[in-house]
Amino acid sequence: MPDLSVDKGKLQLKNPIMTASGTYGYNLEYEDFTDLTKIGAIVTKAITLEPRDGNRGQRIIETECGMINSIGLENVGIERFLREKLPVLNNRGISFAVNIAGASIDEYALLAKKCESAGIKMIELNVSCPNVQHGCLEFGVDENILEALVKTVREVFTGCLIIKLTPNVTSIEKLGLACRNAGADAVSAINTIKGTGIKLSFENGKFKKEQVTGGYSGRGIKPAALGAVLRLKKVLDIPIIGMGGIYSLNDVFEFFASGAEAVQIGTANFTHPDIAGKIVSELDSFMNNNGFKTLDELKGALRNE
Amino acid sequence: MKEFKAKIKYNKKAGKDLYIMDLETPGGVFSKPGQFISILIPDKTLRRPLSILGNTGDGLQLLYKVRGEGTKYLSNLKSGDFINFTGIFGNTFAPGEKNLLIGAGVGLAPVYYLKKELEKKGVTSKLIAGFKTKDEIPEDLITDIDLISTDDGSFGEKGSIAEFTERCIKENTPDTICICGPVIVMKLVSETAAKYNINCQVSMESMMGCSIGACRGCVIKINDNGIIRNAAVCKEGTIFDGNKVFFGGCEHA
């Protein structure tokens, strides 16, 4: 039996396969399709202080190699999350991280405090949602603001603190370093890429246009994600959780080869609702069949160490 | 909800850009009128949600219109080919004792299914359907439709099916209307139903991500007893009380 666990400082996972925020709901949404207790950790939909309705109008559109979403952080708010969703996660023995998003440093700190009091062991800061007017993304694009934010949250949260980075910056390395200097336990990369999807049709002499601007995700962003992980790996000594276009075990290996210690599966959950559990099994079989006893052994081989 | 591998028994042309697909799923599958499945299209990022036309006992029938690459792919599949679908998703209609069922275009599928189920139970229903033109009428289903209208008058009555709703209400005095079709048709019919104080259930359509209520991509605004809130079409719907839906925000669907 190979050991799939991830043991990197406070980042403690039974296996490196996580599911990405926004694609996996709050807790049991996928339970009919996969054994949720098998997943390294599910990351909840982003939670804000107050409930949010999210954006109006069409929210998703398919593109050539992925999709654009503009959900706008619709969520039930932290109080309802703690009251209704959290107990289910705990009772079912599901490993999870809570993704939180604020409009100010104070809001992030308050959210983190509430998570700490509720006994939550792992949070992921959403500093990179491209779909809201205020907050979020602005924290993720300026290293000084980000460092101040992470420092403040670090003071009130003792568990594993992950910062989810946006690719919509000139130097993701600077942002990663700011997180590390402020005491983050890990970074996850990448969030969606800003983009626009347009679908045109010509009917009865008239063009019809569907258009959604928001975050681009799916197969098409994998090269951008791998590039970001590689750049972060060069400058960081804290673990990197890679994500962007993962659809197979081979994709996971590409992220390991680039320096990721764990990965998150996002958009692929929509077409393959059992994919997270399946990749865990495939990873286990691969390591078993090929004599890799630990993940570090496997990653070493992938990184030619 | 689970993932199914289904064998295509047949996939035949039923009208202009219209197809009826008959799927065999080992051991059959339990479904109700108004529910839908989501079909995997190779290399596509999103599954394609399709309404169920009928349950054959050993599988499902679908009626679909070729509208884009996904449905184009489906239309080229042959008997013996396999498809992967997830389901069964969504809620079902809550018919009354006397029902007026309305289908517009390919929206005929769920109300046709409902009519067949009601027939089995001996419940009264009348099925009316509207199409743009004669070519778009699925021939196989014609005999089960009590009134057909076409926008251009090439078959049946001339005009939108919404225009005939009032006449049908007067003639048949239904206590419930169940409708599936374009947003504008459902809006007009809901307004007519409200005028006569008739319960009207509409089957909504929206661009879907996950089909299981996780991503919130397909939400519409509803008025839930005075509280205006989001409802995921895939999970809470696709069928809603026509009086509660804000059709204005749904034109994108």
Coordinates of C-alpha atoms in Angstrom, one line a residue:
Chain A
M1 CA 0.0 0.0 0.0
P2 CA 1.7 3.2 -1.1
D3 CA 1.5 6.3 1.2
L4 CA -0.4 9.0 -0.7
S5 CA -0.4 11.5 2.2
V6 CA 0.9 15.0 1.8
D7 CA 2.9 16.1 4.9
K8 CA 4.3 19.6 4.2
G9 CA 4.2 21.7 7.3
K10 CA 0.6 22.6 8.2
L11 CA -0.6 21.2 4.8
Q12 CA -1.6 17.8 5.9
L13 CA -3.7 15.8 3.4
K14 CA -4.5 12.1 3.2
N15 CA -3.8 12.4 -0.5
P16 CA -2.9 15.2 -2.9
I17 CA -6.2 15.3 -4.9
M18 CA -8.5 18.2 -3.9
T19 CA -11.5 19.7 -5.6
A20 CA -11.5 23.4 -6.4
S21 CA -13.7 26.1 -4.9
G22 CA -16.8 27.1 -6.8
T23 CA -17.1 23.8 -8.6
Y24 CA -17.9 21.4 -5.8
G25 CA -20.6 23.2 -3.7
Y26 CA -20.5 23.2 0.1
N27 CA -20.5 19.6 1.1
L28 CA -22.5 16.7 -0.3
E29 CA -23.4 17.9 -3.8
Y30 CA -21.4 15.2 -5.5
E31 CA -22.0 12.3 -3.0
D32 CA -24.1 10.3 -5.4
F33 CA -21.1 10.1 -7.8
T34 CA -18.0 9.7 -5.7
D35 CA -17.0 8.7 -2.2
L36 CA -16.3 12.2 -0.7
T37 CA -14.2 10.8 2.2
K38 CA -11.7 9.5 -0.4
I39 CA -10.8 13.0 -1.6
G40 CA -7.7 14.8 -0.2
A41 CA -9.9 17.8 0.6
I42 CA -12.8 19.5 -1.0
V43 CA -12.6 23.3 -1.0
T44 CA -16.0 24.9 -0.4
K45 CA -17.6 27.5 -2.5
A46 CA -16.3 31.0 -1.5
I47 CA -18.0 32.1 1.7
T48 CA -18.5 35.8 2.4
L49 CA -19.6 37.6 5.6
E50 CA -23.1 38.2 4.4
P51 CA -25.1 36.0 1.9
R52 CA -24.6 37.1 -1.7
D53 CA -27.0 36.8 -4.7
G54 CA -24.2 36.9 -7.2
N55 CA -24.4 38.4 -10.7
R56 CA -27.4 38.9 -12.9
G57 CA -27.8 37.6 -16.4
Q58 CA -26.1 34.7 -18.1
R59 CA -23.4 33.3 -15.9
I60 CA -21.6 30.7 -17.9
I61 CA -20.7 30.2 -21.5
E62 CA -18.7 27.3 -23.1
T63 CA -15.6 28.2 -25.1
E64 CA -13.3 26.2 -27.4
C65 CA -11.2 24.6 -24.6
G66 CA -13.1 25.5 -21.5
M67 CA -15.7 27.9 -20.2
I68 CA -16.2 31.4 -18.8
N69 CA -18.0 31.9 -15.5
S70 CA -19.4 35.0 -13.9
I71 CA -21.2 33.7 -10.9
G72 CA -20.2 36.6 -8.7
L73 CA -19.6 34.8 -5.4
E74 CA -23.2 33.7 -4.8
N75 CA -23.2 32.0 -1.4
V76 CA -25.1 31.5 1.8
G77 CA -22.9 33.6 4.0
I78 CA -20.6 32.5 6.9
E79 CA -23.4 32.2 9.5
R80 CA -25.5 29.9 7.5
F81 CA -22.5 28.0 6.3
L82 CA -21.3 27.3 9.9
R83 CA -24.8 26.4 11.0
E84 CA -26.0 24.2 8.2
K85 CA -23.1 23.1 6.0
L86 CA -20.2 22.7 8.4
P87 CA -21.8 20.1 10.7
V88 CA -22.4 17.9 7.6
L89 CA -18.8 18.0 6.6
N90 CA -17.7 17.1 10.1
N91 CA -20.2 14.4 10.6
R92 CA -19.4 12.7 7.4
G93 CA -15.7 12.7 7.9
I94 CA -15.0 14.7 4.8
S95 CA -11.7 16.5 4.6
F96 CA -12.2 20.1 3.6
A97 CA -10.9 23.7 3.3
V98 CA -13.2 26.6 3.6
N99 CA -12.7 29.3 0.9
I100 CA -13.3 32.8 2.2
A101 CA -13.7 36.1 0.4
G102 CA -13.9 39.6 1.9
A103 CA -14.3 43.1 0.8
S104 CA -11.8 44.5 3.3
I105 CA -8.9 43.2 5.4
D106 CA -11.2 43.4 8.4
E107 CA -13.8 41.2 6.7
Y108 CA -11.2 38.6 5.9
A109 CA -10.0 38.7 9.5
L110 CA -13.5 38.4 10.9
L111 CA -14.2 35.4 8.6
A112 CA -11.0 33.7 9.5
K113 CA -11.7 34.3 13.2
K114 CA -15.1 32.7 12.8
C115 CA -13.5 29.7 11.1
E116 CA -11.0 29.4 13.9
S117 CA -13.7 29.5 16.5
A118 CA -15.6 26.8 14.6
G119 CA -12.7 24.5 14.7
I120 CA -12.0 24.7 11.0
K121 CA -8.5 23.4 10.3
M122 CA -7.8 24.8 6.8
I123 CA -8.9 27.9 4.9
E124 CA -8.2 29.2 1.5
L125 CA -8.3 33.0 1.0
N126 CA -9.9 34.0 -2.3
V127 CA -8.0 37.1 -3.2
S128 CA -8.5 36.6 -6.9
C129 CA -12.1 36.4 -7.9
P130 CA -12.4 38.3 -11.2
N131 CA -16.2 38.6 -11.0
V132 CA -16.9 41.1 -8.2
Q133 CA -16.8 44.8 -8.2
H134 CA -15.1 45.4 -4.9
G135 CA -12.6 43.5 -2.9
C136 CA -11.2 40.1 -3.7
L137 CA -9.1 40.6 -6.8
E138 CA -7.7 43.9 -5.7
F139 CA -6.0 42.1 -2.7
G140 CA -4.5 39.6 -5.1
V141 CA -2.7 41.9 -7.5
D142 CA -0.7 44.2 -5.1
E143 CA 2.0 42.4 -3.1
N144 CA 2.0 45.0 -0.3
I145 CA -1.8 44.8 0.2
L146 CA -1.7 41.1 0.0
E147 CA 1.1 40.8 2.6
A148 CA -0.8 43.0 5.0
L149 CA -4.0 40.9 4.4
V150 CA -2.2 37.6 5.0
K151 CA -0.4 38.9 8.1
T152 CA -3.7 40.0 9.6
V153 CA -5.4 36.7 8.9
R154 CA -2.3 34.8 10.2
E155 CA -2.7 36.5 13.5
V156 CA -6.2 35.1 14.0
F157 CA -6.0 31.7 12.3
T158 CA -3.8 29.0 13.5
G159 CA -4.7 26.2 11.0
C160 CA -3.4 25.7 7.5
L161 CA -3.7 29.0 5.7
I162 CA -3.7 28.8 1.9
I163 CA -3.8 31.8 -0.4
K164 CA -5.3 31.3 -3.9
L165 CA -3.4 33.3 -6.4
T166 CA -4.6 35.0 -9.5
P167 CA -2.8 34.6 -12.8
N168 CA -4.0 38.1 -13.8
V169 CA -0.8 39.8 -12.7
T170 CA 2.6 40.6 -14.2
S171 CA 4.7 38.8 -11.6
I172 CA 2.9 35.9 -9.7
E173 CA 6.3 35.3 -7.9
K174 CA 6.0 38.6 -6.0
L175 CA 2.5 37.7 -4.8
G176 CA 3.6 34.3 -3.8
L177 CA 6.5 35.7 -1.8
A178 CA 4.3 38.2 -0.1
C179 CA 2.1 35.3 1.1
R180 CA 5.1 33.4 2.3
N181 CA 6.6 36.4 4.1
A182 CA 3.3 37.0 5.8
G183 CA 3.1 33.5 7.2
A184 CA 1.0 31.6 4.7
D185 CA 1.3 27.8 4.9
A186 CA 0.7 27.3 1.1
V187 CA -0.4 29.0 -2.0
S188 CA -2.8 27.6 -4.6
A189 CA -2.6 28.6 -8.3
I190 CA -4.2 29.4 -10.5
N191 CA -7.6 31.0 -10.1
T192 CA -9.4 31.6 -13.4
I193 CA -8.0 33.8 -16.1
K194 CA -9.9 37.0 -17.0
G195 CA -11.6 36.5 -20.3
T196 CA -14.7 36.8 -22.5
G197 CA -16.7 34.1 -24.3
I198 CA -18.8 35.1 -27.3
K199 CA -21.2 32.9 -29.2
L200 CA -22.6 34.2 -32.5
S201 CA -25.4 32.9 -34.7
F202 CA -26.9 34.3 -37.8
E203 CA -30.7 33.7 -38.1
N204 CA -33.3 35.4 -40.2
G205 CA -30.8 38.0 -41.4
K206 CA -29.8 39.0 -37.9
F207 CA -26.8 38.3 -35.7
K208 CA -27.6 36.9 -32.3
K209 CA -24.9 37.3 -29.7
E210 CA -24.3 35.5 -26.4
Q211 CA -21.5 37.0 -24.3
V212 CA -20.1 36.3 -20.9
T213 CA -17.1 38.1 -19.4
G214 CA -15.6 36.5 -16.3
G215 CA -13.1 33.8 -15.4
Y216 CA -11.8 31.4 -18.0
S217 CA -11.3 27.8 -16.7
G218 CA -10.9 24.3 -18.1
R219 CA -8.5 22.5 -20.4
G220 CA -7.3 25.6 -22.2
I221 CA -5.7 27.2 -19.1
K222 CA -3.4 24.2 -18.2
P223 CA -0.3 25.7 -19.8
A224 CA -0.8 29.0 -18.0
A225 CA -1.3 27.1 -14.8
L226 CA 1.8 24.9 -15.2
G227 CA 3.8 28.0 -16.0
A228 CA 2.6 29.8 -12.9
V229 CA 3.4 26.8 -10.7
L230 CA 6.9 26.5 -12.2
R231 CA 7.6 30.2 -11.5
L232 CA 6.3 30.0 -8.0
K233 CA 8.3 26.9 -7.3
K234 CA 11.5 28.8 -8.2
V235 CA 11.0 31.4 -5.4
L236 CA 8.9 29.6 -2.7
D237 CA 9.8 27.3 0.1
I238 CA 6.1 26.7 1.1
P239 CA 4.0 24.1 -0.7
I240 CA 2.1 25.0 -3.9
I241 CA -1.2 23.5 -4.7
G242 CA -1.6 23.4 -8.5
M243 CA -4.8 23.7 -10.5
G244 CA -6.0 24.6 -14.0
G245 CA -7.3 22.2 -16.6
I246 CA -6.7 18.9 -14.7
Y247 CA -8.7 16.1 -16.4
S248 CA -6.5 13.0 -15.8
L249 CA -3.7 11.5 -13.7
N250 CA -1.3 12.5 -16.3
D251 CA -2.3 16.1 -15.8
V252 CA -1.7 15.7 -12.1
F253 CA 1.8 14.4 -12.9
E254 CA 2.5 17.5 -15.0
F255 CA 1.7 19.6 -12.0
F256 CA 3.9 17.5 -9.7
A257 CA 6.7 17.8 -12.3
S258 CA 6.3 21.6 -12.2
G259 CA 6.6 21.7 -8.4
A260 CA 3.1 21.3 -7.0
E261 CA 2.7 19.3 -3.8
A262 CA -1.1 18.8 -4.2
V263 CA -3.6 19.7 -6.9
Q264 CA -7.2 20.8 -7.2
I265 CA -9.7 19.6 -9.8
G266 CA -12.2 22.2 -10.9
T267 CA -14.1 22.4 -14.2
A268 CA -13.6 18.7 -14.9
N269 CA -16.1 17.9 -12.1
F270 CA -18.9 19.3 -14.3
T271 CA -18.4 16.7 -17.0
H272 CA -16.9 13.9 -14.8
P273 CA -18.6 14.2 -11.4
D274 CA -16.7 11.1 -10.2
I275 CA -13.3 12.3 -11.4
A276 CA -11.7 13.3 -8.0
G277 CA -12.3 9.9 -6.4
K278 CA -11.3 8.2 -9.6
I279 CA -7.9 10.0 -9.9
V280 CA -7.2 9.1 -6.2
S281 CA -7.7 5.4 -7.1
E282 CA -5.6 5.7 -10.3
L283 CA -2.8 7.4 -8.4
D284 CA -2.8 4.7 -5.8
S285 CA -2.7 1.9 -8.5
F286 CA 0.0 3.7 -10.4
M287 CA 2.2 4.0 -7.3
N288 CA 1.5 0.5 -6.3
N289 CA 2.2 -1.0 -9.7
N290 CA 5.4 1.0 -10.2
G291 CA 7.0 0.7 -6.8
F292 CA 6.6 4.3 -5.5
K293 CA 6.1 4.0 -1.8
T294 CA 5.6 7.7 -1.0
L295 CA 4.4 10.8 -2.9
D296 CA 7.8 12.4 -2.5
E297 CA 9.4 9.5 -4.2
L298 CA 7.0 9.9 -7.1
K299 CA 7.5 13.7 -7.3
G300 CA 11.2 13.2 -7.1
A301 CA 11.1 11.0 -10.1
L302 CA 8.9 13.4 -12.0
R303 CA 11.2 16.3 -11.2
N304 CA 14.4 14.4 -12.1
E305 CA 15.7 14.9 -8.6
Chain B
M1 CA -28.3 10.5 -9.6
K2 CA -25.6 8.5 -11.2
E3 CA -23.6 8.1 -14.4
F4 CA -25.1 5.9 -17.1
K5 CA -23.6 4.3 -20.2
A6 CA -26.5 3.9 -22.6
K7 CA -26.7 2.1 -25.9
I8 CA -28.5 3.9 -28.7
K9 CA -31.3 1.7 -30.1
Y10 CA -32.1 4.2 -32.7
N11 CA -31.5 7.9 -33.5
K12 CA -33.9 9.0 -36.2
K13 CA -34.8 12.3 -37.8
A14 CA -38.2 13.4 -36.7
G15 CA -38.4 16.8 -38.5
K16 CA -36.3 19.7 -39.6
D17 CA -33.2 19.6 -37.3
L18 CA -35.2 17.3 -34.9
Y19 CA -34.3 13.9 -33.8
I20 CA -35.7 11.2 -31.5
M21 CA -33.1 9.1 -29.8
D22 CA -34.0 5.8 -28.1
L23 CA -31.6 4.8 -25.3
E24 CA -31.2 1.4 -23.7
T25 CA -29.9 1.5 -20.1
P26 CA -29.2 -1.9 -18.5
G27 CA -32.0 -2.5 -15.9
G28 CA -33.9 0.6 -17.1
V29 CA -34.0 3.9 -15.3
F30 CA -36.6 5.6 -13.1
S31 CA -37.7 9.0 -14.5
K32 CA -40.7 11.3 -14.3
P33 CA -42.1 13.8 -16.8
G34 CA -40.1 17.1 -16.7
Q35 CA -36.9 15.5 -15.6
F36 CA -33.7 15.7 -17.7
I37 CA -30.4 14.0 -18.3
S38 CA -27.0 15.5 -19.1
I39 CA -25.1 14.0 -21.9
L40 CA -21.3 13.9 -22.2
I41 CA -20.0 15.3 -25.5
P42 CA -16.4 14.3 -26.3
D43 CA -13.9 17.1 -25.8
K44 CA -16.6 19.5 -24.7
T45 CA -16.4 21.3 -21.3
L46 CA -20.0 21.2 -20.5
R47 CA -22.6 18.3 -20.7
R48 CA -25.7 18.9 -22.7
P49 CA -28.9 18.8 -20.6
L50 CA -31.8 17.2 -22.6
S51 CA -35.4 16.8 -21.5
I52 CA -36.8 13.3 -21.5
L53 CA -39.5 12.4 -24.0
G54 CA -40.5 9.1 -22.5
N55 CA -39.5 6.1 -20.4
T56 CA -39.6 2.8 -22.4
G57 CA -39.0 0.6 -19.3
D58 CA -35.6 -0.5 -20.5
G59 CA -34.4 3.0 -21.2
L60 CA -35.3 6.5 -22.2
Q61 CA -36.4 8.4 -25.3
L62 CA -35.2 11.9 -26.1
L63 CA -36.5 14.5 -28.5
Y64 CA -33.8 17.1 -29.4
K65 CA -33.2 19.8 -31.8
V66 CA -29.8 20.4 -33.4
R67 CA -28.8 23.8 -32.1
G68 CA -25.0 23.7 -31.8
E69 CA -22.0 21.5 -31.8
G70 CA -23.2 19.2 -29.0
T71 CA -26.5 18.3 -30.5
K72 CA -24.9 18.1 -34.0
Y73 CA -22.6 15.5 -32.6
L74 CA -25.6 13.6 -31.1
S75 CA -27.4 13.7 -34.4
N76 CA -24.6 11.9 -36.1
L77 CA -24.6 8.9 -33.7
K78 CA -25.9 5.6 -35.0
S79 CA -27.8 2.6 -33.6
G80 CA -25.4 0.6 -31.5
D81 CA -23.3 3.6 -30.5
F82 CA -23.0 4.4 -26.8
I83 CA -23.4 7.6 -24.9
N84 CA -22.6 8.6 -21.3
F85 CA -25.2 10.5 -19.4
T86 CA -25.7 11.6 -15.9
G87 CA -29.1 11.9 -14.3
I88 CA -31.9 11.7 -13.5
F89 CA -32.1 15.4 -12.7
G90 CA -34.8 17.9 -11.8
N91 CA -38.3 17.9 -10.4
T92 CA -41.5 16.9 -12.1
F93 CA -44.8 18.5 -12.9
A94 CA -47.6 18.4 -10.4
P95 CA -50.7 17.9 -12.6
G96 CA -54.2 18.6 -11.5
E97 CA -57.4 16.8 -12.4
K98 CA -58.0 18.6 -15.7
N99 CA -54.8 19.6 -17.5
L100 CA -53.9 21.7 -20.4
L101 CA -50.4 20.7 -21.6
I102 CA -48.6 23.1 -23.9
G103 CA -45.4 22.5 -25.9
A104 CA -43.6 25.0 -28.1
G105 CA -41.0 23.7 -30.5
V106 CA -38.8 21.1 -29.0
G107 CA -40.3 22.0 -25.6
L108 CA -42.9 19.4 -26.6
A109 CA -40.8 16.7 -25.1
P110 CA -41.6 16.9 -21.4
V111 CA -45.3 17.7 -21.8
Y112 CA -45.7 14.8 -24.3
Y113 CA -44.1 12.6 -21.7
L114 CA -46.6 14.0 -19.1
K115 CA -49.5 13.4 -21.4
K116 CA -48.6 9.7 -21.8
E117 CA -48.2 9.3 -18.0
L118 CA -51.5 10.9 -17.4
E119 CA -53.2 8.7 -19.9
K120 CA -52.0 5.7 -18.0
K121 CA -53.5 7.0 -14.9
G122 CA -56.8 8.0 -16.6
V123 CA -56.3 11.7 -15.8
T124 CA -57.8 14.2 -18.3
S125 CA -55.4 16.2 -20.3
K126 CA -55.3 18.1 -23.6
L127 CA -52.0 18.6 -25.4
I128 CA -51.5 21.5 -27.7
A129 CA -48.3 22.4 -29.5
G130 CA -46.9 25.3 -31.5
F131 CA -44.1 25.3 -34.1
K132 CA -42.5 27.8 -36.4
T133 CA -43.4 25.9 -39.5
K134 CA -44.7 22.5 -40.7
D135 CA -41.2 21.1 -41.2
E136 CA -40.5 21.4 -37.5
I137 CA -43.3 19.2 -36.3
P138 CA -42.1 15.8 -35.1
E139 CA -44.2 13.5 -37.3
D140 CA -44.1 10.5 -35.0
L141 CA -45.8 12.5 -32.2
I142 CA -48.5 14.3 -34.3
T143 CA -51.3 11.9 -33.6
D144 CA -51.1 12.5 -29.8
I145 CA -51.3 16.3 -30.1
D146 CA -54.9 17.7 -29.9
L147 CA -54.2 21.0 -31.5
I148 CA -51.2 22.2 -33.5
S149 CA -50.4 25.7 -34.6
T150 CA -47.6 27.0 -36.8
D151 CA -46.4 30.6 -37.0
D152 CA -46.7 30.6 -40.8
G153 CA -49.9 28.6 -41.0
S154 CA -48.3 25.8 -43.0
F155 CA -49.9 23.3 -40.7
G156 CA -52.9 23.4 -38.3
E157 CA -53.9 26.8 -36.9
K158 CA -52.0 29.9 -37.9
G159 CA -50.2 31.8 -35.1
S160 CA -48.3 31.3 -31.9
I161 CA -49.5 28.6 -29.6
A162 CA -49.8 31.3 -26.9
E163 CA -52.7 32.8 -28.9
F164 CA -54.7 29.6 -28.6
T165 CA -54.3 29.2 -24.9
E166 CA -57.3 31.4 -24.0
R167 CA -59.5 29.5 -26.4
C168 CA -58.4 26.2 -24.9
I169 CA -59.0 27.4 -21.4
K170 CA -62.5 28.4 -22.3
E171 CA -63.3 25.1 -24.1
N172 CA -61.6 22.7 -21.6
T173 CA -61.7 24.6 -18.3
P174 CA -58.4 23.1 -17.0
D175 CA -57.3 23.5 -13.4
T176 CA -53.7 23.2 -14.3
I177 CA -51.5 24.3 -17.2
C178 CA -48.0 22.7 -17.8
I179 CA -45.9 24.3 -20.4
C180 CA -42.4 24.0 -21.9
G181 CA -41.1 26.3 -24.6
P182 CA -39.3 29.6 -25.3
V183 CA -39.4 32.1 -22.4
I184 CA -41.6 34.5 -24.3
V185 CA -44.3 31.8 -24.9
M186 CA -44.2 30.7 -21.3
K187 CA -44.5 34.3 -20.1
L188 CA -47.6 34.9 -22.2
V189 CA -49.2 31.7 -21.2
S190 CA -48.5 32.3 -17.5
E191 CA -50.1 35.7 -17.8
T192 CA -53.2 34.2 -19.5
A193 CA -53.3 31.4 -16.8
A194 CA -53.1 34.1 -14.1
K195 CA -56.0 35.9 -15.6
Y196 CA -58.2 32.8 -15.3
N197 CA -56.7 31.9 -11.9
I198 CA -55.3 28.7 -13.2
N199 CA -52.2 27.0 -11.8
C200 CA -49.4 27.3 -14.4
Q201 CA -46.2 25.3 -14.2
V202 CA -43.4 26.3 -16.5
S203 CA -40.3 24.3 -17.4
M204 CA -37.3 26.7 -17.5
E205 CA -34.2 26.4 -19.6
S206 CA -30.8 27.9 -18.6
M207 CA -27.1 27.4 -19.5
M208 CA -26.0 24.7 -17.0
G209 CA -22.6 23.9 -15.6
C210 CA -22.8 21.0 -13.1
S211 CA -26.5 19.9 -13.4
I212 CA -26.5 19.1 -9.7
G213 CA -26.9 22.5 -8.0
A214 CA -23.2 23.0 -7.1
C215 CA -22.0 25.7 -9.4
R216 CA -24.9 28.2 -9.4
G217 CA -24.4 28.8 -13.1
C218 CA -28.0 28.3 -14.1
V219 CA -29.9 30.3 -11.5
I220 CA -33.0 32.4 -12.3
K221 CA -34.8 34.9 -10.0
I222 CA -38.0 33.7 -8.4
N223 CA -40.5 35.3 -6.1
D224 CA -40.8 32.8 -3.2
N225 CA -43.8 34.0 -1.2
G226 CA -42.6 37.6 -1.3
I227 CA -38.9 36.8 -1.0
I228 CA -37.0 37.4 -4.2
R229 CA -34.2 34.9 -4.5
N230 CA -32.1 32.8 -6.8
A231 CA -33.2 29.3 -7.8
A232 CA -31.0 26.8 -9.6
V233 CA -32.9 25.6 -12.6
C234 CA -31.1 22.2 -12.5
K235 CA -31.8 21.5 -8.9
E236 CA -35.0 23.3 -7.8
G237 CA -36.4 23.2 -11.3
T238 CA -36.6 22.8 -14.1
I239 CA -40.3 23.3 -13.3
F240 CA -41.5 26.4 -11.5
D241 CA -44.8 28.0 -10.7
G242 CA -45.2 30.4 -13.6
N243 CA -46.4 33.2 -11.2
K244 CA -43.1 33.1 -9.3
V245 CA -40.7 33.3 -12.2
F246 CA -39.3 36.6 -13.3
F247 CA -39.2 36.0 -17.1
G248 CA -37.6 39.3 -17.8
G249 CA -34.2 38.1 -16.5
C250 CA -34.4 34.8 -18.3
E251 CA -34.1 35.9 -21.9
H252 CA -30.6 34.6 -22.0
A253 CA -31.8 31.1 -21.5

